[in-house]
């Protein structure tokens, strides 16, 4: 059995913290004009895909810029539908919360909306890294992401809990969001997708 090396673990942990912080800062830099938010996020997920495959030695800024340019227009195919639906969900949520009288119908619709929002958010978090693995249509991509999300409920639940915990921590120390908010979510989503994708593929092969 391999002995636990505290020094190596600390060094490796520090390297990962540095990678995520730098990636988040680079994402912020490339997202400054809001029109580039979508391709910047696409480049971030591509970078996370490389890391999940063990390709961590690449220079972050140069690699990010390469993916940003390479997938600039294609990233909008998945990014715009996600942004549009999220905007609609935000408007609906804002409208419901401004209602002075909370009738039973409004309460039911509100909880249904929140449930759909969570499921759509998880599906999107699977679909974004999945788009770096599968070259399929947007509708097929979202369908595959939803199937993976539903077929692996434990992984999806752990992903959701991890994000909730992260948000709670960032609310307490908001300055950390400047360094980890998006990159950490993208990294967690990529890890969850890779794990769920492999498990789903194994189950399909067994059947």
PDB file of C-alpha atoms in Angstrom:
ATOM      1  CA  UNK A   1       0.000   0.000   0.000  1.00  0.00           C
ATOM      2  CA  UNK A   2       1.335   3.418  -0.968  1.00  0.00           C
ATOM      3  CA  UNK A   3       2.172   5.589   2.031  1.00  0.00           C
ATOM      4  CA  UNK A   4       0.437   8.907   2.436  1.00  0.00           C
ATOM      5  CA  UNK A   5       2.913  11.728   1.792  1.00  0.00           C
ATOM      6  CA  UNK A   6       1.730  14.895   3.529  1.00  0.00           C
ATOM      7  CA  UNK A   7       4.281  17.138   1.836  1.00  0.00           C
ATOM      8  CA  UNK A   8       3.393  15.984  -1.675  1.00  0.00           C
ATOM      9  CA  UNK A   9      -0.309  16.259  -0.895  1.00  0.00           C
ATOM     10  CA  UNK A  10       0.100  19.844   0.341  1.00  0.00           C
ATOM     11  CA  UNK A  11       2.152  20.766  -2.735  1.00  0.00           C
ATOM     12  CA  UNK A  12      -0.360  19.154  -5.094  1.00  0.00           C
ATOM     13  CA  UNK A  13      -3.268  20.819  -3.297  1.00  0.00           C
ATOM     14  CA  UNK A  14      -1.553  24.195  -3.549  1.00  0.00           C
ATOM     15  CA  UNK A  15      -0.968  23.653  -7.268  1.00  0.00           C
ATOM     16  CA  UNK A  16      -4.653  22.883  -7.837  1.00  0.00           C
ATOM     17  CA  UNK A  17      -5.749  25.929  -5.847  1.00  0.00           C
ATOM     18  CA  UNK A  18      -3.401  28.062  -7.942  1.00  0.00           C
ATOM     19  CA  UNK A  19      -4.678  26.549 -11.199  1.00  0.00           C
ATOM     20  CA  UNK A  20      -8.317  27.190 -10.307  1.00  0.00           C
ATOM     21  CA  UNK A  21      -7.591  30.740  -9.136  1.00  0.00           C
ATOM     22  CA  UNK A  22      -5.645  31.607 -12.298  1.00  0.00           C
ATOM     23  CA  UNK A  23      -8.293  30.006 -14.518  1.00  0.00           C
ATOM     24  CA  UNK A  24     -11.019  32.037 -12.801  1.00  0.00           C
ATOM     25  CA  UNK A  25      -9.066  35.286 -13.210  1.00  0.00           C
ATOM     26  CA  UNK A  26      -8.424  34.521 -16.895  1.00  0.00           C
ATOM     27  CA  UNK A  27     -12.134  33.763 -17.348  1.00  0.00           C
ATOM     28  CA  UNK A  28     -13.004  37.109 -15.746  1.00  0.00           C
ATOM     29  CA  UNK A  29     -10.544  38.897 -18.032  1.00  0.00           C
ATOM     30  CA  UNK A  30     -12.005  37.357 -21.190  1.00  0.00           C
ATOM     31  CA  UNK A  31     -15.584  37.934 -19.958  1.00  0.00           C
ATOM     32  CA  UNK A  32     -15.205  41.662 -19.354  1.00  0.00           C
ATOM     33  CA  UNK A  33     -17.185  42.585 -22.486  1.00  0.00           C
ATOM     34  CA  UNK A  34     -20.398  40.648 -21.740  1.00  0.00           C
ATOM     35  CA  UNK A  35     -20.665  39.553 -25.373  1.00  0.00           C
ATOM     36  CA  UNK A  36     -17.640  37.300 -24.783  1.00  0.00           C
ATOM     37  CA  UNK A  37     -19.067  35.657 -21.651  1.00  0.00           C
ATOM     38  CA  UNK A  38     -20.275  32.595 -23.568  1.00  0.00           C
ATOM     39  CA  UNK A  39     -17.045  31.817 -25.493  1.00  0.00           C
ATOM     40  CA  UNK A  40     -15.004  32.504 -22.346  1.00  0.00           C
ATOM     41  CA  UNK A  41     -17.095  29.950 -20.441  1.00  0.00           C
ATOM     42  CA  UNK A  42     -16.729  27.484 -23.321  1.00  0.00           C
ATOM     43  CA  UNK A  43     -12.949  27.915 -23.230  1.00  0.00           C
ATOM     44  CA  UNK A  44     -12.982  27.369 -19.457  1.00  0.00           C
ATOM     45  CA  UNK A  45     -14.835  24.067 -19.799  1.00  0.00           C
ATOM     46  CA  UNK A  46     -12.429  22.979 -22.537  1.00  0.00           C
ATOM     47  CA  UNK A  47      -9.543  23.725 -20.187  1.00  0.00           C
ATOM     48  CA  UNK A  48     -11.230  21.720 -17.424  1.00  0.00           C
ATOM     49  CA  UNK A  49     -11.678  18.847 -19.868  1.00  0.00           C
ATOM     50  CA  UNK A  50      -7.922  18.865 -20.496  1.00  0.00           C
ATOM     51  CA  UNK A  51      -7.250  18.819 -16.760  1.00  0.00           C
ATOM     52  CA  UNK A  52      -9.591  15.875 -16.231  1.00  0.00           C
ATOM     53  CA  UNK A  53      -7.518  13.971 -18.805  1.00  0.00           C
ATOM     54  CA  UNK A  54      -4.322  14.723 -16.912  1.00  0.00           C
ATOM     55  CA  UNK A  55      -3.155  17.539 -19.188  1.00  0.00           C
ATOM     56  CA  UNK A  56      -2.311  20.004 -16.432  1.00  0.00           C
ATOM     57  CA  UNK A  57       1.118  21.099 -17.668  1.00  0.00           C
ATOM     58  CA  UNK A  58      -0.222  23.366 -20.426  1.00  0.00           C
ATOM     59  CA  UNK A  59       0.153  27.137 -19.826  1.00  0.00           C
ATOM     60  CA  UNK A  60      -3.259  28.311 -18.664  1.00  0.00           C
ATOM     61  CA  UNK A  61      -3.447  31.725 -20.325  1.00  0.00           C
ATOM     62  CA  UNK A  62      -2.133  30.594 -23.712  1.00  0.00           C
ATOM     63  CA  UNK A  63      -4.303  27.469 -23.744  1.00  0.00           C
ATOM     64  CA  UNK A  64      -7.374  29.449 -22.685  1.00  0.00           C
ATOM     65  CA  UNK A  65      -6.789  32.010 -25.421  1.00  0.00           C
ATOM     66  CA  UNK A  66      -6.391  29.250 -28.017  1.00  0.00           C
ATOM     67  CA  UNK A  67      -9.712  27.618 -27.072  1.00  0.00           C
ATOM     68  CA  UNK A  68     -11.379  31.029 -26.834  1.00  0.00           C
ATOM     69  CA  UNK A  69     -10.445  31.840 -30.442  1.00  0.00           C
ATOM     70  CA  UNK A  70     -10.963  28.331 -31.768  1.00  0.00           C
ATOM     71  CA  UNK A  71     -14.494  27.853 -30.403  1.00  0.00           C
ATOM     72  CA  UNK A  72     -15.656  31.469 -30.325  1.00  0.00           C
ATOM     73  CA  UNK A  73     -18.693  31.099 -32.608  1.00  0.00           C
ATOM     74  CA  UNK A  74     -19.482  27.428 -31.994  1.00  0.00           C
ATOM     75  CA  UNK A  75     -19.763  28.033 -28.234  1.00  0.00           C
ATOM     76  CA  UNK A  76     -22.831  30.205 -28.794  1.00  0.00           C
ATOM     77  CA  UNK A  77     -24.789  27.183 -30.054  1.00  0.00           C
ATOM     78  CA  UNK A  78     -25.019  25.779 -26.542  1.00  0.00           C
ATOM     79  CA  UNK A  79     -24.386  28.970 -24.576  1.00  0.00           C
ATOM     80  CA  UNK A  80     -27.212  31.106 -25.966  1.00  0.00           C
ATOM     81  CA  UNK A  81     -30.037  28.591 -25.263  1.00  0.00           C
ATOM     82  CA  UNK A  82     -28.760  28.191 -21.695  1.00  0.00           C
ATOM     83  CA  UNK A  83     -28.561  31.968 -21.174  1.00  0.00           C
ATOM     84  CA  UNK A  84     -32.031  32.495 -22.669  1.00  0.00           C
ATOM     85  CA  UNK A  85     -33.732  29.858 -20.496  1.00  0.00           C
ATOM     86  CA  UNK A  86     -31.890  31.076 -17.379  1.00  0.00           C
ATOM     87  CA  UNK A  87     -33.032  34.621 -18.135  1.00  0.00           C
ATOM     88  CA  UNK A  88     -36.658  33.454 -18.447  1.00  0.00           C
ATOM     89  CA  UNK A  89     -36.370  31.522 -15.173  1.00  0.00           C
ATOM     90  CA  UNK A  90     -34.922  34.593 -13.470  1.00  0.00           C
ATOM     91  CA  UNK A  91     -37.759  36.813 -14.726  1.00  0.00           C
ATOM     92  CA  UNK A  92     -40.398  34.306 -13.611  1.00  0.00           C
ATOM     93  CA  UNK A  93     -38.781  33.964 -10.197  1.00  0.00           C
ATOM     94  CA  UNK A  94     -38.512  37.728  -9.792  1.00  0.00           C
ATOM     95  CA  UNK A  95     -42.161  38.205 -10.800  1.00  0.00           C
ATOM     96  CA  UNK A  96     -43.393  35.541  -8.357  1.00  0.00           C
ATOM     97  CA  UNK A  97     -41.405  37.028  -5.490  1.00  0.00           C
ATOM     98  CA  UNK A  98     -42.926  40.471  -6.115  1.00  0.00           C
ATOM     99  CA  UNK A  99     -46.474  39.169  -5.722  1.00  0.00           C
ATOM    100  CA  UNK A 100     -48.012  40.490  -2.517  1.00  0.00           C
ATOM    101  CA  UNK A 101     -50.627  37.732  -2.226  1.00  0.00           C
ATOM    102  CA  UNK A 102     -49.147  34.231  -2.275  1.00  0.00           C
ATOM    103  CA  UNK A 103     -52.077  32.057  -3.346  1.00  0.00           C
ATOM    104  CA  UNK A 104     -51.893  28.265  -3.435  1.00  0.00           C
ATOM    105  CA  UNK A 105     -51.565  28.330  -7.206  1.00  0.00           C
ATOM    106  CA  UNK A 106     -48.637  30.761  -7.071  1.00  0.00           C
ATOM    107  CA  UNK A 107     -46.914  28.665  -4.397  1.00  0.00           C
ATOM    108  CA  UNK A 108     -47.261  25.481  -6.475  1.00  0.00           C
ATOM    109  CA  UNK A 109     -45.982  27.256  -9.579  1.00  0.00           C
ATOM    110  CA  UNK A 110     -43.089  28.743  -7.600  1.00  0.00           C
ATOM    111  CA  UNK A 111     -41.894  25.375  -6.289  1.00  0.00           C
ATOM    112  CA  UNK A 112     -42.366  23.801  -9.722  1.00  0.00           C
ATOM    113  CA  UNK A 113     -40.288  26.613 -11.201  1.00  0.00           C
ATOM    114  CA  UNK A 114     -37.528  26.141  -8.604  1.00  0.00           C
ATOM    115  CA  UNK A 115     -37.497  22.382  -9.227  1.00  0.00           C
ATOM    116  CA  UNK A 116     -37.259  22.903 -12.974  1.00  0.00           C
ATOM    117  CA  UNK A 117     -34.510  25.468 -12.419  1.00  0.00           C
ATOM    118  CA  UNK A 118     -32.429  23.003 -10.390  1.00  0.00           C
ATOM    119  CA  UNK A 119     -32.918  20.199 -12.923  1.00  0.00           C
ATOM    120  CA  UNK A 120     -32.139  22.504 -15.827  1.00  0.00           C
ATOM    121  CA  UNK A 121     -29.066  23.828 -14.012  1.00  0.00           C
ATOM    122  CA  UNK A 122     -27.735  20.315 -13.418  1.00  0.00           C
ATOM    123  CA  UNK A 123     -28.484  19.322 -17.008  1.00  0.00           C
ATOM    124  CA  UNK A 124     -26.581  22.387 -18.224  1.00  0.00           C
ATOM    125  CA  UNK A 125     -23.654  21.601 -15.919  1.00  0.00           C
ATOM    126  CA  UNK A 126     -23.465  18.135 -17.482  1.00  0.00           C
ATOM    127  CA  UNK A 127     -24.028  19.360 -21.035  1.00  0.00           C
ATOM    128  CA  UNK A 128     -21.253  22.002 -21.029  1.00  0.00           C
ATOM    129  CA  UNK A 129     -18.352  19.612 -20.326  1.00  0.00           C
ATOM    130  CA  UNK A 130     -20.097  16.923 -22.382  1.00  0.00           C
ATOM    131  CA  UNK A 131     -19.951  19.243 -25.408  1.00  0.00           C
ATOM    132  CA  UNK A 132     -16.142  18.924 -25.260  1.00  0.00           C
ATOM    133  CA  UNK A 133     -16.449  15.147 -25.507  1.00  0.00           C
ATOM    134  CA  UNK A 134     -19.380  14.607 -27.890  1.00  0.00           C
ATOM    135  CA  UNK A 135     -19.793  16.338 -31.260  1.00  0.00           C
ATOM    136  CA  UNK A 136     -23.578  16.172 -31.590  1.00  0.00           C
ATOM    137  CA  UNK A 137     -26.481  18.574 -32.083  1.00  0.00           C
ATOM    138  CA  UNK A 138     -27.500  20.884 -29.237  1.00  0.00           C
ATOM    139  CA  UNK A 139     -30.799  19.056 -28.671  1.00  0.00           C
ATOM    140  CA  UNK A 140     -28.987  15.695 -28.525  1.00  0.00           C
ATOM    141  CA  UNK A 141     -26.404  17.188 -26.205  1.00  0.00           C
ATOM    142  CA  UNK A 142     -29.007  18.419 -23.713  1.00  0.00           C
ATOM    143  CA  UNK A 143     -30.921  15.133 -23.951  1.00  0.00           C
ATOM    144  CA  UNK A 144     -27.740  13.158 -23.225  1.00  0.00           C
ATOM    145  CA  UNK A 145     -26.875  15.481 -20.349  1.00  0.00           C
ATOM    146  CA  UNK A 146     -30.354  15.017 -18.880  1.00  0.00           C
ATOM    147  CA  UNK A 147     -30.183  11.222 -19.238  1.00  0.00           C
ATOM    148  CA  UNK A 148     -26.788  11.109 -17.515  1.00  0.00           C
ATOM    149  CA  UNK A 149     -28.027  13.424 -14.765  1.00  0.00           C
ATOM    150  CA  UNK A 150     -31.120  11.275 -14.086  1.00  0.00           C
ATOM    151  CA  UNK A 151     -29.368   7.912 -14.429  1.00  0.00           C
ATOM    152  CA  UNK A 152     -26.715   8.847 -11.851  1.00  0.00           C
ATOM    153  CA  UNK A 153     -28.748  10.543  -9.073  1.00  0.00           C
ATOM    154  CA  UNK A 154     -26.076  10.114  -6.385  1.00  0.00           C
ATOM    155  CA  UNK A 155     -23.415  11.901  -8.436  1.00  0.00           C
ATOM    156  CA  UNK A 156     -25.919  14.616  -9.375  1.00  0.00           C
ATOM    157  CA  UNK A 157     -26.902  15.058  -5.722  1.00  0.00           C
ATOM    158  CA  UNK A 158     -23.249  15.293  -4.653  1.00  0.00           C
ATOM    159  CA  UNK A 159     -22.638  17.890  -7.360  1.00  0.00           C
ATOM    160  CA  UNK A 160     -25.629  19.920  -6.175  1.00  0.00           C
ATOM    161  CA  UNK A 161     -24.575  19.695  -2.518  1.00  0.00           C
ATOM    162  CA  UNK A 162     -20.998  20.671  -3.398  1.00  0.00           C
ATOM    163  CA  UNK A 163     -22.203  23.777  -5.223  1.00  0.00           C
ATOM    164  CA  UNK A 164     -24.546  24.717  -2.354  1.00  0.00           C
ATOM    165  CA  UNK A 165     -21.696  24.375   0.170  1.00  0.00           C
ATOM    166  CA  UNK A 166     -19.437  26.425  -2.097  1.00  0.00           C
ATOM    167  CA  UNK A 167     -22.063  29.182  -2.360  1.00  0.00           C
ATOM    168  CA  UNK A 168     -22.474  29.240   1.434  1.00  0.00           C
ATOM    169  CA  UNK A 169     -18.703  29.573   1.875  1.00  0.00           C
ATOM    170  CA  UNK A 170     -18.503  32.318  -0.764  1.00  0.00           C
ATOM    171  CA  UNK A 171     -21.360  34.215   0.900  1.00  0.00           C
ATOM    172  CA  UNK A 172     -19.343  34.221   4.105  1.00  0.00           C
ATOM    173  CA  UNK A 173     -16.085  35.143   2.351  1.00  0.00           C
ATOM    174  CA  UNK A 174     -17.198  36.834  -0.895  1.00  0.00           C
ATOM    175  CA  UNK A 175     -13.650  37.792  -1.884  1.00  0.00           C
ATOM    176  CA  UNK A 176     -12.990  34.114  -2.625  1.00  0.00           C
ATOM    177  CA  UNK A 177     -15.585  34.276  -5.391  1.00  0.00           C
ATOM    178  CA  UNK A 178     -13.218  36.500  -7.337  1.00  0.00           C
ATOM    179  CA  UNK A 179     -10.787  33.584  -7.517  1.00  0.00           C
ATOM    180  CA  UNK A 180     -12.923  30.436  -7.489  1.00  0.00           C
ATOM    181  CA  UNK A 181     -16.615  31.054  -8.261  1.00  0.00           C
ATOM    182  CA  UNK A 182     -16.794  29.938 -11.900  1.00  0.00           C
ATOM    183  CA  UNK A 183     -13.644  27.832 -12.241  1.00  0.00           C
ATOM    184  CA  UNK A 184     -14.536  25.660  -9.232  1.00  0.00           C
ATOM    185  CA  UNK A 185     -18.091  25.087 -10.465  1.00  0.00           C
ATOM    186  CA  UNK A 186     -16.752  24.187 -13.930  1.00  0.00           C
ATOM    187  CA  UNK A 187     -14.207  21.812 -12.406  1.00  0.00           C
ATOM    188  CA  UNK A 188     -16.796  20.102 -10.177  1.00  0.00           C
ATOM    189  CA  UNK A 189     -19.198  19.785 -13.119  1.00  0.00           C
ATOM    190  CA  UNK A 190     -16.479  18.297 -15.326  1.00  0.00           C
ATOM    191  CA  UNK A 191     -15.495  15.741 -12.687  1.00  0.00           C
ATOM    192  CA  UNK A 192     -19.145  14.812 -12.081  1.00  0.00           C
ATOM    193  CA  UNK A 193     -19.840  14.474 -15.813  1.00  0.00           C
ATOM    194  CA  UNK A 194     -16.775  12.291 -16.406  1.00  0.00           C
ATOM    195  CA  UNK A 195     -17.700  10.000 -13.501  1.00  0.00           C
ATOM    196  CA  UNK A 196     -21.379   9.794 -14.459  1.00  0.00           C
ATOM    197  CA  UNK A 197     -20.557   9.359 -18.174  1.00  0.00           C
ATOM    198  CA  UNK A 198     -18.317   6.354 -17.482  1.00  0.00           C
ATOM    199  CA  UNK A 199     -20.828   4.760 -15.110  1.00  0.00           C
ATOM    200  CA  UNK A 200     -23.704   5.259 -17.559  1.00  0.00           C
ATOM    201  CA  UNK A 201     -21.629   3.809 -20.416  1.00  0.00           C
ATOM    202  CA  UNK A 202     -20.756   0.743 -18.307  1.00  0.00           C
ATOM    203  CA  UNK A 203     -24.431   0.155 -17.472  1.00  0.00           C
ATOM    204  CA  UNK A 204     -25.376   0.386 -21.143  1.00  0.00           C
ATOM    205  CA  UNK A 205     -22.658  -2.130 -22.095  1.00  0.00           C
ATOM    206  CA  UNK A 206     -23.821  -4.559 -19.377  1.00  0.00           C
ATOM    207  CA  UNK A 207     -27.389  -4.397 -20.650  1.00  0.00           C
TER     208      UNK A 207
END
